[in-house]
Structure formats: C-alpha cells, structure tokens
mmCIF file of C-alpha atoms in Angstrom:
data_model
loop_
_atom_site.group_PDB
_atom_site.id
_atom_site.type_symbol
_atom_site.label_atom_id
_atom_site.label_comp_id
_atom_site.label_asym_id
_atom_site.label_seq_id
_atom_site.Cartn_x
_atom_site.Cartn_y
_atom_site.Cartn_z
ATOM 1 C CA UNK A 1 -6.712 -3.314 3.203
ATOM 2 C CA UNK A 2 -10.054 -1.978 4.315
ATOM 3 C CA UNK A 3 -13.255 -2.976 2.532
ATOM 4 C CA UNK A 4 -13.823 0.545 1.204
ATOM 5 C CA UNK A 5 -10.251 0.800 -0.028
ATOM 6 C CA UNK A 6 -10.446 -2.113 -2.454
ATOM 7 C CA UNK A 7 -13.733 -3.929 -2.727
ATOM 8 C CA UNK A 8 -16.079 -0.955 -2.975
ATOM 9 C CA UNK A 9 -13.935 0.870 -5.500
ATOM 10 C CA UNK A 10 -13.371 -2.152 -7.702
ATOM 11 C CA UNK A 11 -17.020 -3.084 -7.596
ATOM 12 C CA UNK A 12 -18.001 0.424 -8.651
ATOM 13 C CA UNK A 13 -15.490 0.803 -11.446
ATOM 14 C CA UNK A 14 -12.195 -0.942 -12.079
ATOM 15 C CA UNK A 15 -10.978 2.049 -14.024
ATOM 16 C CA UNK A 16 -11.503 4.386 -11.120
ATOM 17 C CA UNK A 17 -8.485 3.058 -9.195
ATOM 18 C CA UNK A 18 -8.049 2.581 -5.466
ATOM 19 C CA UNK A 19 -6.870 6.139 -4.924
ATOM 20 C CA UNK A 20 -7.524 9.550 -6.452
ATOM 21 C CA UNK A 21 -4.653 12.033 -6.417
ATOM 22 C CA UNK A 22 -4.240 14.468 -3.587
ATOM 23 C CA UNK A 23 -1.968 16.589 -5.752
ATOM 24 C CA UNK A 24 -3.438 17.069 -9.203
ATOM 25 C CA UNK A 25 -0.899 19.806 -9.888
ATOM 26 C CA UNK A 26 1.904 17.221 -9.939
ATOM 27 C CA UNK A 27 0.509 15.460 -12.993
ATOM 28 C CA UNK A 28 1.562 17.958 -15.673
ATOM 29 C CA UNK A 29 5.067 18.893 -16.753
ATOM 30 C CA UNK A 30 6.662 17.328 -13.664
ATOM 31 C CA UNK A 31 5.313 13.911 -14.586
ATOM 32 C CA UNK A 32 7.736 13.706 -17.489
ATOM 33 C CA UNK A 33 10.572 13.761 -14.946
ATOM 34 C CA UNK A 34 9.291 10.682 -13.087
ATOM 35 C CA UNK A 35 11.688 8.816 -10.888
ATOM 36 C CA UNK A 36 14.534 11.365 -10.739
ATOM 37 C CA UNK A 37 14.701 11.620 -6.939
ATOM 38 C CA UNK A 38 16.724 9.163 -4.896
ATOM 39 C CA UNK A 39 14.721 7.143 -2.393
ATOM 40 C CA UNK A 40 15.709 7.904 1.208
ATOM 41 C CA UNK A 41 16.412 5.137 3.672
ATOM 42 C CA UNK A 42 13.159 3.871 5.201
ATOM 43 C CA UNK A 43 12.426 3.716 8.907
ATOM 44 C CA UNK A 44 14.681 1.252 10.683
ATOM 45 C CA UNK A 45 13.598 -2.324 10.320
ATOM 46 C CA UNK A 46 12.632 -4.192 13.496
ATOM 47 C CA UNK A 47 15.578 -5.405 15.584
ATOM 48 C CA UNK A 48 14.124 -8.877 15.267
ATOM 49 C CA UNK A 49 14.574 -8.809 11.491
ATOM 50 C CA UNK A 50 18.274 -9.439 10.643
ATOM 51 C CA UNK A 51 19.475 -9.779 7.080
ATOM 52 C CA UNK A 52 18.402 -13.036 5.499
ATOM 53 C CA UNK A 53 21.143 -15.625 5.614
ATOM 54 C CA UNK A 54 19.401 -17.889 3.132
ATOM 55 C CA UNK A 55 17.240 -15.737 0.848
ATOM 56 C CA UNK A 56 13.700 -16.971 0.369
ATOM 57 C CA UNK A 57 11.838 -15.497 -2.577
ATOM 58 C CA UNK A 58 8.762 -13.591 -1.446
ATOM 59 C CA UNK A 59 7.404 -13.082 -4.958
ATOM 60 C CA UNK A 60 7.943 -14.328 -8.527
ATOM 61 C CA UNK A 61 11.098 -12.780 -9.987
ATOM 62 C CA UNK A 62 11.139 -14.093 -13.572
ATOM 63 C CA UNK A 63 10.088 -11.601 -16.226
ATOM 64 C CA UNK A 64 6.817 -12.698 -17.791
ATOM 65 C CA UNK A 65 5.564 -12.320 -21.346
ATOM 66 C CA UNK A 66 5.042 -8.760 -22.527
ATOM 67 C CA UNK A 67 1.989 -7.417 -24.233
ATOM 68 C CA UNK A 68 1.835 -4.463 -26.577
ATOM 69 C CA UNK A 69 1.281 -1.396 -24.409
ATOM 70 C CA UNK A 70 -1.021 0.876 -26.377
ATOM 71 C CA UNK A 71 -1.087 3.700 -23.884
ATOM 72 C CA UNK A 72 0.937 4.808 -20.869
ATOM 73 C CA UNK A 73 0.470 7.780 -18.562
ATOM 74 C CA UNK A 74 1.646 9.187 -15.209
ATOM 75 C CA UNK A 75 -0.682 7.875 -12.494
ATOM 76 C CA UNK A 76 0.362 9.312 -9.118
ATOM 77 C CA UNK A 77 3.147 9.321 -6.547
ATOM 78 C CA UNK A 78 4.462 7.698 -3.348
ATOM 79 C CA UNK A 79 5.615 9.729 -0.333
ATOM 80 C CA UNK A 80 7.530 8.876 2.835
ATOM 81 C CA UNK A 81 8.115 11.101 5.827
ATOM 82 C CA UNK A 82 7.698 11.761 9.525
ATOM 83 C CA UNK A 83 5.241 13.463 11.874
ATOM 84 C CA UNK A 84 6.376 15.154 15.089
ATOM 85 C CA UNK A 85 10.001 13.998 14.998
ATOM 86 C CA UNK A 86 12.462 16.366 16.638
ATOM 87 C CA UNK A 87 15.046 16.795 19.370
ATOM 88 C CA UNK A 88 12.462 16.267 22.110
ATOM 89 C CA UNK A 89 9.964 14.001 20.316
ATOM 90 C CA UNK A 90 10.195 10.568 18.708
ATOM 91 C CA UNK A 91 7.110 11.146 16.545
ATOM 92 C CA UNK A 92 6.190 8.539 13.962
ATOM 93 C CA UNK A 93 6.721 7.608 10.327
ATOM 94 C CA UNK A 94 4.097 8.106 7.639
ATOM 95 C CA UNK A 95 3.656 6.818 4.086
ATOM 96 C CA UNK A 96 1.281 8.093 1.398
ATOM 97 C CA UNK A 97 0.196 6.569 -1.910
ATOM 98 C CA UNK A 98 -1.657 9.053 -4.098
ATOM 99 C CA UNK A 99 -3.036 8.335 -7.559
ATOM 100 C CA UNK A 100 -4.281 10.422 -10.453
ATOM 101 C CA UNK A 101 -7.856 9.765 -11.590
ATOM 102 C CA UNK A 102 -8.408 8.048 -14.955
ATOM 103 C CA UNK A 103 -8.404 10.502 -17.835
ATOM 104 C CA UNK A 104 -12.087 9.995 -18.590
ATOM 105 C CA UNK A 105 -12.883 11.253 -15.092
ATOM 106 C CA UNK A 106 -10.788 14.382 -15.420
ATOM 107 C CA UNK A 107 -13.011 17.286 -16.456
ATOM 108 C CA UNK A 108 -10.835 19.871 -18.141
ATOM 109 C CA UNK A 109 -13.477 22.519 -17.545
ATOM 110 C CA UNK A 110 -13.176 22.095 -13.778
ATOM 111 C CA UNK A 111 -10.731 23.829 -11.486
ATOM 112 C CA UNK A 112 -8.660 20.961 -10.080
ATOM 113 C CA UNK A 113 -7.775 23.001 -7.016
ATOM 114 C CA UNK A 114 -11.420 23.026 -5.941
ATOM 115 C CA UNK A 115 -12.034 19.303 -6.401
ATOM 116 C CA UNK A 116 -12.526 17.055 -3.397
ATOM 117 C CA UNK A 117 -9.638 14.584 -3.348
ATOM 118 C CA UNK A 118 -9.067 11.198 -1.720
ATOM 119 C CA UNK A 119 -6.134 8.935 -1.044
ATOM 120 C CA UNK A 120 -4.652 6.542 1.513
ATOM 121 C CA UNK A 121 -2.070 6.874 4.279
ATOM 122 C CA UNK A 122 -0.533 4.541 6.813
ATOM 123 C CA UNK A 123 1.790 5.113 9.770
ATOM 124 C CA UNK A 124 3.461 3.346 12.676
ATOM 125 C CA UNK A 125 2.044 5.153 15.697
ATOM 126 C CA UNK A 126 2.198 2.645 18.611
ATOM 127 C CA UNK A 127 -1.502 3.058 19.414
ATOM 128 C CA UNK A 128 -2.581 4.232 15.981
ATOM 129 C CA UNK A 129 -4.128 2.578 12.957
ATOM 130 C CA UNK A 130 -2.068 1.025 10.188
ATOM 131 C CA UNK A 131 -4.282 2.452 7.465
ATOM 132 C CA UNK A 132 -6.249 5.661 6.923
ATOM 133 C CA UNK A 133 -8.306 6.864 4.018
ATOM 134 C CA UNK A 134 -7.613 10.502 3.291
ATOM 135 C CA UNK A 135 -10.205 13.009 2.145
ATOM 136 C CA UNK A 136 -9.369 16.630 1.477
ATOM 137 C CA UNK A 137 -8.773 19.449 -0.960
ATOM 138 C CA UNK A 138 -5.955 21.148 -2.742
ATOM 139 C CA UNK A 139 -5.904 24.874 -2.145
ATOM 140 C CA UNK A 140 -4.322 27.830 -3.987
ATOM 141 C CA UNK A 141 -0.555 28.334 -3.982
ATOM 142 C CA UNK A 142 0.213 24.610 -3.849
ATOM 143 C CA UNK A 143 -1.411 24.149 -0.430
ATOM 144 C CA UNK A 144 -3.536 21.201 0.695
ATOM 145 C CA UNK A 145 -5.695 19.921 3.548
ATOM 146 C CA UNK A 146 -6.038 16.154 4.070
ATOM 147 C CA UNK A 147 -8.260 14.547 6.714
ATOM 148 C CA UNK A 148 -7.778 11.002 7.987
ATOM 149 C CA UNK A 149 -10.802 8.702 8.104
ATOM 150 C CA UNK A 150 -11.290 4.977 8.589
ATOM 151 C CA UNK A 151 -14.269 2.709 8.090
ATOM 152 C CA UNK A 152 -14.855 -0.347 10.259
ATOM 153 C CA UNK A 153 -17.615 -2.425 11.852
ATOM 154 C CA UNK A 154 -18.839 -2.007 15.417
ATOM 155 C CA UNK A 155 -19.619 -4.874 17.818
ATOM 156 C CA UNK A 156 -23.049 -5.269 16.221
ATOM 157 C CA UNK A 157 -21.579 -5.493 12.724
ATOM 158 C CA UNK A 158 -22.751 -2.027 11.703
ATOM 159 C CA UNK A 159 -20.433 0.238 9.662
ATOM 160 C CA UNK A 160 -18.864 3.134 11.521
ATOM 161 C CA UNK A 161 -16.490 5.909 10.485
ATOM 162 C CA UNK A 162 -13.560 6.895 12.657
ATOM 163 C CA UNK A 163 -12.086 10.369 12.311
ATOM 164 C CA UNK A 164 -8.331 10.809 12.585
ATOM 165 C CA UNK A 165 -6.062 13.804 12.311
ATOM 166 C CA UNK A 166 -5.735 16.546 9.697
ATOM 167 C CA UNK A 167 -2.626 17.256 7.677
ATOM 168 C CA UNK A 168 -2.467 20.796 6.317
ATOM 169 C CA UNK A 169 0.563 22.087 4.479
ATOM 170 C CA UNK A 170 2.172 23.028 1.183
ATOM 171 C CA UNK A 171 4.256 21.539 -1.607
ATOM 172 C CA UNK A 172 7.742 22.821 -2.420
ATOM 173 C CA UNK A 173 8.240 24.715 -5.656
ATOM 174 C CA UNK A 174 9.507 21.586 -7.421
ATOM 175 C CA UNK A 175 6.760 19.391 -5.928
ATOM 176 C CA UNK A 176 9.320 16.978 -4.455
ATOM 177 C CA UNK A 177 8.637 17.694 -0.764
ATOM 178 C CA UNK A 178 5.699 18.690 1.403
ATOM 179 C CA UNK A 179 5.675 20.253 4.863
ATOM 180 C CA UNK A 180 2.951 21.306 7.265
ATOM 181 C CA UNK A 181 1.144 20.515 10.500
ATOM 182 C CA UNK A 182 -0.721 17.397 11.641
ATOM 183 C CA UNK A 183 -3.457 18.151 14.178
ATOM 184 C CA UNK A 184 -5.966 16.050 16.114
ATOM 185 C CA UNK A 185 -8.106 16.972 19.105
ATOM 186 C CA UNK A 186 -6.109 20.041 20.024
ATOM 187 C CA UNK A 187 -2.747 18.352 19.519
ATOM 188 C CA UNK A 188 -0.472 19.454 16.686
ATOM 189 C CA UNK A 189 2.802 18.171 15.253
ATOM 190 C CA UNK A 190 4.927 19.253 12.255
ATOM 191 C CA UNK A 191 5.313 16.831 9.342
ATOM 192 C CA UNK A 192 7.745 16.502 6.444
ATOM 193 C CA UNK A 193 7.236 14.321 3.366
ATOM 194 C CA UNK A 194 9.458 13.459 0.412
ATOM 195 C CA UNK A 195 8.268 12.057 -2.890
ATOM 196 C CA UNK A 196 10.285 8.901 -3.571
ATOM 197 C CA UNK A 197 8.442 7.363 -6.536
ATOM 198 C CA UNK A 198 5.993 8.166 -9.288
ATOM 199 C CA UNK A 199 3.385 5.780 -10.647
ATOM 200 C CA UNK A 200 2.973 4.842 -14.284
ATOM 201 C CA UNK A 201 -0.109 3.177 -15.741
ATOM 202 C CA UNK A 202 0.042 1.102 -18.920
ATOM 203 C CA UNK A 203 -3.142 0.096 -20.757
ATOM 204 C CA UNK A 204 -3.229 -2.337 -23.649
ATOM 205 C CA UNK A 205 -4.658 -5.564 -25.037
ATOM 206 C CA UNK A 206 -3.870 -9.054 -23.808
ATOM 207 C CA UNK A 207 -5.592 -11.532 -26.104
ATOM 208 C CA UNK A 208 -9.312 -10.730 -25.907
ATOM 209 C CA UNK A 209 -8.901 -8.819 -22.655
ATOM 210 C CA UNK A 210 -8.131 -5.261 -21.669
ATOM 211 C CA UNK A 211 -5.058 -5.133 -19.426
ATOM 212 C CA UNK A 212 -4.236 -2.221 -17.112
ATOM 213 C CA UNK A 213 -1.040 -2.223 -15.057
ATOM 214 C CA UNK A 214 0.055 0.414 -12.552
ATOM 215 C CA UNK A 215 3.516 0.360 -10.982
ATOM 216 C CA UNK A 216 5.956 2.742 -9.236
ATOM 217 C CA UNK A 217 9.129 4.139 -10.808
ATOM 218 C CA UNK A 218 11.881 5.303 -8.427
ATOM 219 C CA UNK A 219 14.870 6.100 -10.644
ATOM 220 C CA UNK A 220 16.962 3.591 -8.659
ATOM 221 C CA UNK A 221 17.779 0.879 -11.203
ATOM 222 C CA UNK A 222 18.018 -1.878 -8.592
ATOM 223 C CA UNK A 223 14.685 -0.990 -6.981
ATOM 224 C CA UNK A 224 12.948 -0.547 -10.319
ATOM 225 C CA UNK A 225 14.154 -4.013 -11.339
ATOM 226 C CA UNK A 226 12.369 -5.417 -8.268
ATOM 227 C CA UNK A 227 9.193 -3.607 -9.309
ATOM 228 C CA UNK A 228 9.449 -4.997 -12.824
ATOM 229 C CA UNK A 229 9.816 -8.530 -11.434
ATOM 230 C CA UNK A 230 6.271 -8.249 -10.066
ATOM 231 C CA UNK A 231 4.673 -7.132 -13.305
ATOM 232 C CA UNK A 232 2.338 -9.700 -14.888
ATOM 233 C CA UNK A 233 1.966 -8.120 -18.344
ATOM 234 C CA UNK A 234 -0.861 -10.410 -19.433
ATOM 235 C CA UNK A 235 -4.371 -11.549 -18.548
ATOM 236 C CA UNK A 236 -5.420 -15.168 -18.242
ATOM 237 C CA UNK A 237 -6.873 -16.918 -21.265
ATOM 238 C CA UNK A 238 -10.551 -16.510 -20.332
ATOM 239 C CA UNK A 239 -10.406 -13.005 -18.839
ATOM 240 C CA UNK A 240 -12.194 -10.146 -20.555
ATOM 241 C CA UNK A 241 -10.514 -7.565 -18.342
ATOM 242 C CA UNK A 242 -7.737 -7.581 -15.753
ATOM 243 C CA UNK A 243 -6.042 -4.967 -13.602
ATOM 244 C CA UNK A 244 -2.626 -5.278 -11.947
ATOM 245 C CA UNK A 245 -1.618 -2.745 -9.303
ATOM 246 C CA UNK A 246 1.813 -2.753 -7.702
ATOM 247 C CA UNK A 247 1.836 -0.442 -4.693
ATOM 248 C CA UNK A 248 4.894 0.782 -2.814
ATOM 249 C CA UNK A 249 4.694 0.108 0.926
ATOM 250 C CA UNK A 250 8.253 1.116 1.785
ATOM 251 C CA UNK A 251 11.234 2.115 -0.360
ATOM 252 C CA UNK A 252 14.893 2.371 0.634
ATOM 253 C CA UNK A 253 17.320 -0.201 2.008
ATOM 254 C CA UNK A 254 14.266 -2.341 2.692
ATOM 255 C CA UNK A 255 11.812 -2.534 -0.203
ATOM 256 C CA UNK A 256 8.263 -3.748 0.363
ATOM 257 C CA UNK A 257 5.798 -3.981 -2.527
ATOM 258 C CA UNK A 258 2.213 -5.226 -2.685
ATOM 259 C CA UNK A 259 0.667 -6.593 -5.878
ATOM 260 C CA UNK A 260 -3.091 -6.811 -6.407
ATOM 261 C CA UNK A 261 -4.475 -8.672 -9.430
ATOM 262 C CA UNK A 262 -8.146 -8.203 -10.334
ATOM 263 C CA UNK A 263 -9.716 -10.168 -13.167
ATOM 264 C CA UNK A 264 -13.158 -10.560 -14.717
ATOM 265 C CA UNK A 265 -14.134 -13.524 -16.884
ATOM 266 C CA UNK A 266 -17.916 -13.344 -16.560
ATOM 267 C CA UNK A 267 -20.515 -13.664 -13.844
ATOM 268 C CA UNK A 268 -21.718 -11.249 -11.200
ATOM 269 C CA UNK A 269 -18.316 -9.762 -10.392
ATOM 270 C CA UNK A 270 -14.602 -10.146 -10.840
ATOM 271 C CA UNK A 271 -12.245 -11.276 -8.124
ATOM 272 C CA UNK A 272 -8.871 -10.144 -6.836
ATOM 273 C CA UNK A 273 -6.000 -11.414 -4.730
ATOM 274 C CA UNK A 274 -2.677 -10.241 -3.310
ATOM 275 C CA UNK A 275 0.962 -11.260 -3.505
ATOM 276 C CA UNK A 276 3.942 -9.306 -2.226
ATOM 277 C CA UNK A 277 7.664 -8.814 -2.599
ATOM 278 C CA UNK A 278 10.058 -7.908 0.211
ATOM 279 C CA UNK A 279 13.808 -7.385 -0.105
ATOM 280 C CA UNK A 280 16.695 -6.016 1.957
ATOM 281 C CA UNK A 281 19.750 -4.354 0.477
ATOM 282 C CA UNK A 282 23.046 -6.022 1.360
ATOM 283 C CA UNK A 283 26.620 -6.258 0.148
ATOM 284 C CA UNK A 284 25.488 -8.448 -2.746
ATOM 285 C CA UNK A 285 22.531 -6.237 -3.676
ATOM 286 C CA UNK A 286 18.918 -6.795 -2.749
ATOM 287 C CA UNK A 287 18.101 -10.154 -1.190
ATOM 288 C CA UNK A 288 14.488 -11.431 -0.974
ATOM 289 C CA UNK A 289 13.094 -12.010 2.499
ATOM 290 C CA UNK A 290 10.151 -14.034 3.779
ATOM 291 C CA UNK A 291 8.462 -14.091 7.173
ATOM 292 C CA UNK A 292 10.922 -16.790 8.247
ATOM 293 C CA UNK A 293 13.684 -14.204 7.739
ATOM 294 C CA UNK A 294 11.897 -11.635 9.892
ATOM 295 C CA UNK A 295 10.573 -13.833 12.719
ATOM 296 C CA UNK A 296 11.985 -16.841 14.523
ATOM 297 C CA UNK A 297 10.059 -19.592 12.669
ATOM 298 C CA UNK A 298 9.119 -21.693 15.696
ATOM 299 C CA UNK A 299 5.749 -23.024 16.803
ATOM 300 C CA UNK A 300 5.793 -20.716 19.847
ATOM 301 C CA UNK A 301 6.333 -17.669 17.640
ATOM 302 C CA UNK A 302 3.668 -18.793 15.180
ATOM 303 C CA UNK A 303 1.165 -19.131 18.008
ATOM 304 C CA UNK A 304 1.976 -15.628 19.296
ATOM 305 C CA UNK A 305 1.816 -14.196 15.792
ATOM 306 C CA UNK A 306 -1.535 -15.835 15.067
ATOM 307 C CA UNK A 307 -3.029 -14.491 18.278
ATOM 308 C CA UNK A 308 -2.077 -10.972 17.225
ATOM 309 C CA UNK A 309 -3.256 -11.523 13.640
ATOM 310 C CA UNK A 310 -6.707 -12.770 14.646
ATOM 311 C CA UNK A 311 -7.135 -9.927 17.160
ATOM 312 C CA UNK A 312 -6.196 -7.387 14.480
ATOM 313 C CA UNK A 313 -8.691 -8.870 12.024
ATOM 314 C CA UNK A 314 -11.439 -8.744 14.644
ATOM 315 C CA UNK A 315 -10.719 -5.049 15.244
ATOM 316 C CA UNK A 316 -11.078 -4.474 11.508
ATOM 317 C CA UNK A 317 -14.449 -6.240 11.464
ATOM 318 C CA UNK A 318 -13.468 -9.430 9.607
ATOM 319 C CA UNK A 319 -16.464 -11.809 9.982
ATOM 320 C CA UNK A 320 -14.289 -14.941 9.994
ATOM 321 C CA UNK A 321 -11.137 -13.623 11.643
ATOM 322 C CA UNK A 322 -9.893 -17.027 12.946
ATOM 323 C CA UNK A 323 -9.529 -18.199 9.344
ATOM 324 C CA UNK A 324 -6.747 -15.627 8.990
ATOM 325 C CA UNK A 325 -4.376 -17.634 11.196
ATOM 326 C CA UNK A 326 -1.161 -18.610 9.415
ATOM 327 C CA UNK A 327 0.287 -22.071 8.967
ATOM 328 C CA UNK A 328 3.939 -22.938 9.394
ATOM 329 C CA UNK A 329 4.401 -23.238 5.635
ATOM 330 C CA UNK A 330 3.230 -19.625 5.199
ATOM 331 C CA UNK A 331 6.395 -18.416 6.925
ATOM 332 C CA UNK A 332 8.414 -19.625 3.928
ATOM 333 C CA UNK A 333 5.806 -19.320 1.179
ATOM 334 C CA UNK A 334 7.449 -17.627 -1.813
ATOM 335 C CA UNK A 335 4.356 -15.547 -2.586
ATOM 336 C CA UNK A 336 2.785 -15.032 0.858
ATOM 337 C CA UNK A 337 1.135 -11.559 0.936
ATOM 338 C CA UNK A 338 2.867 -9.746 3.786
ATOM 339 C CA UNK A 339 4.518 -6.341 3.727
ATOM 340 C CA UNK A 340 6.820 -4.475 6.111
ATOM 341 C CA UNK A 341 5.506 -1.151 7.360
ATOM 342 C CA UNK A 342 7.979 0.424 9.754
ATOM 343 C CA UNK A 343 7.988 -1.739 12.899
ATOM 344 C CA UNK A 344 4.906 -3.638 11.758
ATOM 345 C CA UNK A 345 4.275 -6.753 9.744
ATOM 346 C CA UNK A 346 1.091 -6.417 7.690
ATOM 347 C CA UNK A 347 -0.700 -9.483 6.293
ATOM 348 C CA UNK A 348 -3.119 -8.894 3.398
ATOM 349 C CA UNK A 349 -6.293 -10.922 2.808
ATOM 350 C CA UNK A 350 -8.412 -10.976 -0.341
ATOM 351 C CA UNK A 351 -12.169 -11.641 -0.648
ATOM 352 C CA UNK A 352 -13.453 -14.922 0.801
ATOM 353 C CA UNK A 353 -10.339 -15.449 2.936
ATOM 354 C CA UNK A 354 -11.710 -14.057 6.227
ATOM 355 C CA UNK A 355 -15.305 -13.327 5.222
ATOM 356 C CA UNK A 356 -17.772 -13.305 2.333
ATOM 357 C CA UNK A 357 -17.048 -11.452 -0.888
ATOM 358 C CA UNK A 358 -19.274 -8.583 0.232
ATOM 359 C CA UNK A 359 -16.895 -7.917 3.132
ATOM 360 C CA UNK A 360 -14.038 -7.317 0.693
ATOM 361 C CA UNK A 361 -10.352 -7.295 1.581
ATOM 362 C CA UNK A 362 -8.699 -6.882 4.966
ATOM 363 C CA UNK A 363 -5.246 -6.281 6.354
ATOM 364 C CA UNK A 364 -3.907 -7.249 9.770
ATOM 365 C CA UNK A 365 -1.020 -5.247 11.217
ATOM 366 C CA UNK A 366 1.141 -6.620 14.031
ATOM 367 C CA UNK A 367 3.934 -4.755 15.804
ATOM 368 C CA UNK A 368 7.051 -6.904 16.151
ATOM 369 C CA UNK A 369 7.551 -5.664 19.724
ATOM 370 C CA UNK A 370 4.134 -7.089 20.677
ATOM 371 C CA UNK A 371 5.164 -10.627 19.743
ATOM 372 C CA UNK A 372 7.540 -11.146 22.655
ATOM 373 C CA UNK A 373 10.788 -13.033 22.998
ATOM 374 C CA UNK A 374 9.492 -16.138 21.228
ATOM 375 C CA UNK A 375 9.655 -14.378 17.864
ATOM 376 C CA UNK A 376 13.086 -12.778 18.184
ATOM 377 C CA UNK A 377 15.584 -14.402 15.898
ATOM 378 C CA UNK A 378 18.785 -15.756 17.490
ATOM 379 C CA UNK A 379 21.727 -13.331 17.222
ATOM 380 C CA UNK A 380 24.466 -15.622 15.968
#
C-alpha cells in the first residue's frame, strides 16, 4: 500500500480511516440491507495457481475472544467489475474499496453531493499500476466522477503525483451496480461495477483501550465465516487504542482478504502491520492457500520472484527495497501478507520493513506471467 494510503492517514487521525466514501448516498436506508447480493466469480486465477492439494493456512482461523461492542455502523462498500471488456476488447478487471467517513466528520448541514470524496482502486492492466487513489465528487441524480491519482518518489527521492484515468458514471436505482465511461488521454472505455460486500465498523472497549474493527459482510455464509476468522476482537494488554481493518481484495471462488492492525501504547506514534487470508473454493468448501500453493516453491522460482518484488518496490520508492526479498520459509508462512489481485500476486510491507517509519507502508505487485517457467507448478 502506498505511503499516503496508510501511513499519512493513520498519522493524521486513526478515526479518519484509510478511505472516505465515494457514494455517501449508499449509507442511509440501503445500509440496513447489507450483504444481500451474491458475490460474482472473480477474475480467473492465474493458470499457475492450481487448487491446493495440501492446504496451508494463510491466516489465523480460530475465533478469538470477543469484546462488548458498544456501537456498530455501516462503513462503506466493496465493488468488482471490468473496464473495456467486450466482443472485440479484452479490457481489464477493476476493484474498488470505498468507506464512509466517521460520524464526527459528517456535517449534517452540508450537501453530501457537493463534498469532495476520496477512495482507492486497483486493477490488473498489464502495463498499469496495481493501486490508485481516487479523488472525485458525487453529482446529482446518483452520478459520480472519480479521478485516479498515485503518489510516488522520483529518482531523486522527491514526491511526485501521477495522474491516471477518470471514471464518470451513475449508480443504479438500487445502488447495487454502477456503469459509465473510463477515459484517459483521449481514450475511453465503458465500465461496469457490482457491489459485492458492505463494510461494518464496530467500536467498543477492550480493557483500557478503545477498539475499532472494520470488516466486510457479503451475505455468503461461507465467505463471511472466513472474514470472521480474521477478526481480532481485542487490543493487547498495554494498548490505549487499536484499530483492525479487514479489507476485501477479491471475493468469489477465490477469496483474498488483507488485515491491518494498528495499535498505540504510548510514545511518538503507533505502529501497524499486515497479515492476510487467501482461500479457494473447492468440492469440500474453501481451502486456505499460501504462496507455495500458487507458485512452484523452488529456489529458481524464489529467485525470479524476488527479482520482480525488489524491482516493484523500487518503482514505488521504497528506500530499502532489497530488504523486501522473500525467504523460502515465507512461501509457506501461515500469516505471510500476500493477496491475489487478478493475475497478480501482491506482497504487503508495513513500516520499517523496506524503509524508515516516515516512508510508511508499501506493496509490491508481480504478474504471474512475468515470473517465467520456473514458477509454474507441475500439472500432475
């Protein structure tokens, strides 16, 4: 994840959240119907990622101790869809996480339609970025305009902003789908999105600490059980505040979830880290998968993968990109923070892992097709 997408926001205010909703109008009556839509099948998983023969847990699955939840509210939505796909165009897949602002930041005297909104999108364009920040506005009659932007560092280490495309369109009457046009530099493509999950946020007390948890609800009992397996439901003994955010990366026959845990126990700032959960639906239900189930876990593949990982981190401006190289044990690590994003494997790094705390968090995205034959699993 980019520095501005996690570190800057958390440093400014934990309560603010990583995203602010792009669709404030969805937060009212519709929010009470959270999770009623069925999740569509996600984009096809890479051909080099067969079903796991021996499941390896990619995240803790035991339910942890509950705390009394004093308050719960709708907190946003997750969308999946395509841009430019048609009879004569392959196009690409797109995913959107959008989050409602905390209640204290919602000014009831303001017209929500006129507010400037932000969010985050990611796609699998072959030459595109894996992550975009979105800035835009809602407009009358359920219309919206979202502009893609990305922050990075140039060769001299100075921050730069890259402009992407613009998505302009409208929500359906029930708010469950969105259609419109993506445009960039004179090019234009149609897009279609479907809402496949809603976010809930629970706030309560955990010992002396304030605990805030945000997680998606899909309405699919099996998928929602996977989400619940990632919930922490408590702060550590010496924390005065902690925040747990479970974000949907992909939902369908392959489920990919990212968990971020931020905690403050004193000092100049809190700290945060990532774990993930990845599963594939099979005849026996969802089976957990690890990197060793996606890639051929050989030294040749690991070397190819690490080359791509370090190059990706350098493009994102990570000061200590070589430190992001994986070890063989990471391929089977039960809690290793990787997610599956279309045909890409995305590895997530918290503060201090590939740079100083001030650099924040990073993500490195690698296309499976770029890894070569060494990483293709045997077809037996």
